[in-house]
Coordinates of C-alpha atoms in Angstrom, one line a residue:
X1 CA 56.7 -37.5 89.0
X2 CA 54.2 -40.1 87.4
X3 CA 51.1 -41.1 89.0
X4 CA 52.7 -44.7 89.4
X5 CA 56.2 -43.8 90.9
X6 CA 57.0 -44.2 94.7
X7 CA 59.7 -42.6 96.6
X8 CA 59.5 -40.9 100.0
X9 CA 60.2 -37.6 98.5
X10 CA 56.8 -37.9 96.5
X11 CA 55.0 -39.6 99.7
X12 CA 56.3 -36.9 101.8
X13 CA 54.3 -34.4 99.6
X14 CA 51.4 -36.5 99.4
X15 CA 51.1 -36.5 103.0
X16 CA 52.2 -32.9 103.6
X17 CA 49.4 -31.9 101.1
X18 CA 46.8 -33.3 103.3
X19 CA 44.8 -31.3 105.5
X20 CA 45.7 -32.0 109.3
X21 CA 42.3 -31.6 110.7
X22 CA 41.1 -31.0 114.2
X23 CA 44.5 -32.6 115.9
X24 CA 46.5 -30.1 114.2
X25 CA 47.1 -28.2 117.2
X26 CA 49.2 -31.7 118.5
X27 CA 51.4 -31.0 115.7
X28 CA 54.9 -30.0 116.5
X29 CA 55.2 -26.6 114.9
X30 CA 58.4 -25.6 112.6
X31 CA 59.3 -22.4 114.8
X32 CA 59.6 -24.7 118.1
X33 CA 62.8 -26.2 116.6
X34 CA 64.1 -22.9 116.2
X35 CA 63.2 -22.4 120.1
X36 CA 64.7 -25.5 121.5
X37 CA 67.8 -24.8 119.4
X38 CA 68.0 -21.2 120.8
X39 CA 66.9 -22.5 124.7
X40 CA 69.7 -25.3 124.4
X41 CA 72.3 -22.4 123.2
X42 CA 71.5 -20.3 125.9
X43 CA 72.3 -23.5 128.0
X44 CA 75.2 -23.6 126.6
X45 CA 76.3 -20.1 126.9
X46 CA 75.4 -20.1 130.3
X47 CA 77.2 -22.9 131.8
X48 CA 80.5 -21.9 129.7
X49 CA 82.0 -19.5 132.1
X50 CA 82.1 -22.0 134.7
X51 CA 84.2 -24.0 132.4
X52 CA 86.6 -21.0 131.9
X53 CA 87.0 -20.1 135.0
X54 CA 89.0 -23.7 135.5
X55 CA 91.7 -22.2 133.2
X56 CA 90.9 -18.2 133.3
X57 CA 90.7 -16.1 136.3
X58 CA 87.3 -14.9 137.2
X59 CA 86.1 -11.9 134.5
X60 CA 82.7 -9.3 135.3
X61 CA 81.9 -10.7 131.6
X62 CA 81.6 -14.2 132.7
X63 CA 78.8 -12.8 135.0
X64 CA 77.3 -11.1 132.1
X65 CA 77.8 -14.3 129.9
X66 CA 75.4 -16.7 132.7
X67 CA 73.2 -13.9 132.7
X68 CA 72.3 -13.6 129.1
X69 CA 72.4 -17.5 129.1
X70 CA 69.5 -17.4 131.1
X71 CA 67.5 -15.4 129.9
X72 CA 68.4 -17.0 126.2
X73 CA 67.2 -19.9 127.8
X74 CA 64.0 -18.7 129.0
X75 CA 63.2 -16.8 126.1
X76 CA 63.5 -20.2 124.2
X77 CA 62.2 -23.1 126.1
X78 CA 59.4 -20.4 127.2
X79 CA 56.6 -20.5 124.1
X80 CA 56.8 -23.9 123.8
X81 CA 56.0 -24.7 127.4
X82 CA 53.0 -22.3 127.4
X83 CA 51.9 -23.6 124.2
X84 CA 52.2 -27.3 125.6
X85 CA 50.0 -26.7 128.6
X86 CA 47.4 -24.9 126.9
X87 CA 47.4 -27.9 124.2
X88 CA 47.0 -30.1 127.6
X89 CA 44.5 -28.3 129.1
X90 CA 42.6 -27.2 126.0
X91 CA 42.5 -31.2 125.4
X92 CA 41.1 -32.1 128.4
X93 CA 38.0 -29.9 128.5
X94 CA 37.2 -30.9 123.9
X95 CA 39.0 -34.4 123.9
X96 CA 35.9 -36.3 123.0
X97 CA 34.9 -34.4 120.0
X98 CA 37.9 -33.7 118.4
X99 CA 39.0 -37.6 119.0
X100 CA 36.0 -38.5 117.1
X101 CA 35.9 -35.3 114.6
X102 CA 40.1 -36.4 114.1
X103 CA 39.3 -40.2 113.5
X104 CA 36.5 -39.0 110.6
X105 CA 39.0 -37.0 109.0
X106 CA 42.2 -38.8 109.0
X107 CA 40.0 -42.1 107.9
X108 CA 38.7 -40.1 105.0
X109 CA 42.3 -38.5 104.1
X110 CA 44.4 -42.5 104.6
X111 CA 41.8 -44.1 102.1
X112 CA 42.2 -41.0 99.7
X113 CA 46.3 -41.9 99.9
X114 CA 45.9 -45.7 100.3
X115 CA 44.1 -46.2 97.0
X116 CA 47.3 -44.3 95.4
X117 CA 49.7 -46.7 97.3
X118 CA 47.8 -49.8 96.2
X119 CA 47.9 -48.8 92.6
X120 CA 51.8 -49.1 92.4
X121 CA 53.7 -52.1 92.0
X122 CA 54.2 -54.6 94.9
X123 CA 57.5 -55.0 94.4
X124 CA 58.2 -50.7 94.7
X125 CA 56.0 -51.0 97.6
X126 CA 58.0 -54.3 99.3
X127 CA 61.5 -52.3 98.6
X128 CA 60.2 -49.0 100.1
X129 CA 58.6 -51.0 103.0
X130 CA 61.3 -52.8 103.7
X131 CA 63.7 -49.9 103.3
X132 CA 61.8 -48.0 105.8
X133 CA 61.7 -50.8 108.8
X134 CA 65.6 -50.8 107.9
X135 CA 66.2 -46.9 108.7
X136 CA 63.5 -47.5 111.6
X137 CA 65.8 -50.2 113.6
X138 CA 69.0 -48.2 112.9
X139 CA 67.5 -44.5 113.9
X140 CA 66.6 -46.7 117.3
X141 CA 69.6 -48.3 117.9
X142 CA 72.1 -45.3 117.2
X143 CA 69.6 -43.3 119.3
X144 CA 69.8 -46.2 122.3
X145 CA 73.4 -46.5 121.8
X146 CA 74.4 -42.1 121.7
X147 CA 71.2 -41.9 125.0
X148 CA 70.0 -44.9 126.3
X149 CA 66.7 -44.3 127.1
X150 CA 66.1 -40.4 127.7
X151 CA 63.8 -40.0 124.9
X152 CA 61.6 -41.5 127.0
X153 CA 61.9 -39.3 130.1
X154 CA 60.8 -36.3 128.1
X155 CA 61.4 -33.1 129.3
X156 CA 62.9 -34.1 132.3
X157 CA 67.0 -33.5 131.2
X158 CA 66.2 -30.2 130.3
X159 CA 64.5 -29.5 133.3
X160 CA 67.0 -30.5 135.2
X161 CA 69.7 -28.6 132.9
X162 CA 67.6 -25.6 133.5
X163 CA 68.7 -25.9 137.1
X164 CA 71.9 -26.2 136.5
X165 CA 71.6 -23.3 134.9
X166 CA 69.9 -21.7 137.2
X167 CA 72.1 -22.9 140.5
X168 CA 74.9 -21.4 138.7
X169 CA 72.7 -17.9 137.6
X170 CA 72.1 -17.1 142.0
X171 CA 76.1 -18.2 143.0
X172 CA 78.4 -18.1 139.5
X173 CA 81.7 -20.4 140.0
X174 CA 80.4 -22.2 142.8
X175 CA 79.7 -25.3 140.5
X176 CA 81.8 -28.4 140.4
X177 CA 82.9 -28.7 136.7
X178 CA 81.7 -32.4 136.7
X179 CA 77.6 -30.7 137.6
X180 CA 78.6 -28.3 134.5
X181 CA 79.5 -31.0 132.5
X182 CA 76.2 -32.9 133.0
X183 CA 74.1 -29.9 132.1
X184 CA 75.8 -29.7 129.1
X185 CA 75.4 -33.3 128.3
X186 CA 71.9 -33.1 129.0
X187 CA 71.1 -30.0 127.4
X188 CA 72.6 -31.4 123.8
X189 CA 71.9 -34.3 123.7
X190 CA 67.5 -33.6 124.6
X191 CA 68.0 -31.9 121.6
X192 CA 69.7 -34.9 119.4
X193 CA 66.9 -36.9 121.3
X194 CA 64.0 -34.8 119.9
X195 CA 65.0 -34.4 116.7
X196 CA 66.2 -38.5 116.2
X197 CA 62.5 -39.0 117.8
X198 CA 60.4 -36.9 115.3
X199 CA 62.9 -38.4 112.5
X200 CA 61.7 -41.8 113.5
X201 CA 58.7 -41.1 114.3
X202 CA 58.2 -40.0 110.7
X203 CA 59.9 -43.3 109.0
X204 CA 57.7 -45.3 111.5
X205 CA 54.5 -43.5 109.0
X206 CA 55.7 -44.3 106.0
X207 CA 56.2 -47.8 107.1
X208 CA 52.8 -48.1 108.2
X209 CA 51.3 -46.8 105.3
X210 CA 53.7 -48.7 103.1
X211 CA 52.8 -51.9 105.0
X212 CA 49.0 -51.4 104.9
X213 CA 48.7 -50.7 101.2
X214 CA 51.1 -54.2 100.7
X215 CA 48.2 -56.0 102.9
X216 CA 45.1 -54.3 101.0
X217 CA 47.1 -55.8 97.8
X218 CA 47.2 -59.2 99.3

């Protein structure tokens, strides 16, 4: 692609390309989605044979199946925990420095893509800008409308659908199917939630970068 063409593909790979400096570490890795999708399947799995059990008669499998849910579960959910509290804790004893190391870096690496933005058109920038604010307000309503408001109460649902999970794990079939049914909601739908929030979370940069190279144009 030209030098003097826009599209999101293009300032994707512009922003991909840059280094992430010292914050890096605050950066969602690829292999956690893999995790979380793996944790919530183990969810899943595990809360399935109380389901069953409403049409089926009980099975010894259906004890083997909450029992390899759980551990699925734990074997998913588990890196990403560790790896958040050392983040947390690794952030409290350095935050100073690498604040001020980070704000050096990513000043240096938004004037490097800025000047490309401002050499564009204003009009490719206003339709991309605009564009972008569009799929913002939709990716927030449709999230508002599926959850409400449980992307804000972060880990939280799956916490609590890990004890589903695990209530069912010590005394299997003792579980009203309605407490079932809410672990499953919650465990899906954190996942929709954390995926719709990175997605919009992304749009809400390109925005931002759209909008500031459109005011450095004046």
């Amino acid at each position: 692609m030209a030098d003097n063409e826009l599209s999101f593909e293009e300032l994707e790979r512009r922003i991909r390309a840059m280094p992430d400096g010292p914050s890096a570490v605050l950066n969602t890795p690829r292999w956690a989605l893999h995790f979380a999708v793996l944790g919530t399947a183990g969810i899943v799995i595990g809360l399935l044979p109380s389901l069953l059990i409403q049409f089926m008669e009980p099975r010894m499998w259906m004890a083997y199946m909450v029992q390899a849910g759980v551990w699925i579960a734990i074997v998913g959910y588990a890196p990403e925990f560790f790896r958040a509290v050392w983040v947390i804790v690794n952030g409290f004893v350095r935050w100073k420095r690498d604040l001020v190391r980070q704000l050096d870096h990513d000043l240096a690496q938004a004037r490097e893509l800025n000047r490309w933005l401002v050499s564009l058109p204003k009009e490719t920038l206003e339709d991309h800008a605009r564009f972008a604010k569009h799929v913002e307000i939709r990716l927030h309503s449709k999230l508002g409308l599926l959850m409400g408001s449980m992307d804000k109460l972060g880990i939280i649902p799956i916490l609590a659908a890990l004890g589903i999970l695990l209530l069912e794990y010590r005394d299997p079939g003792k579980l009203t199917p309605w407490v079932i049914y809410l672990g499953l909601f919650l465990a899906i739908t954190y996942l929709i939630a954390w995926l719709a929030a990175h997605m919009r979370l992304r749009v809400q940069l390109y925005e931002a970068l759209l909008t500031s190279a459109l005011d450095k144009k004046g």
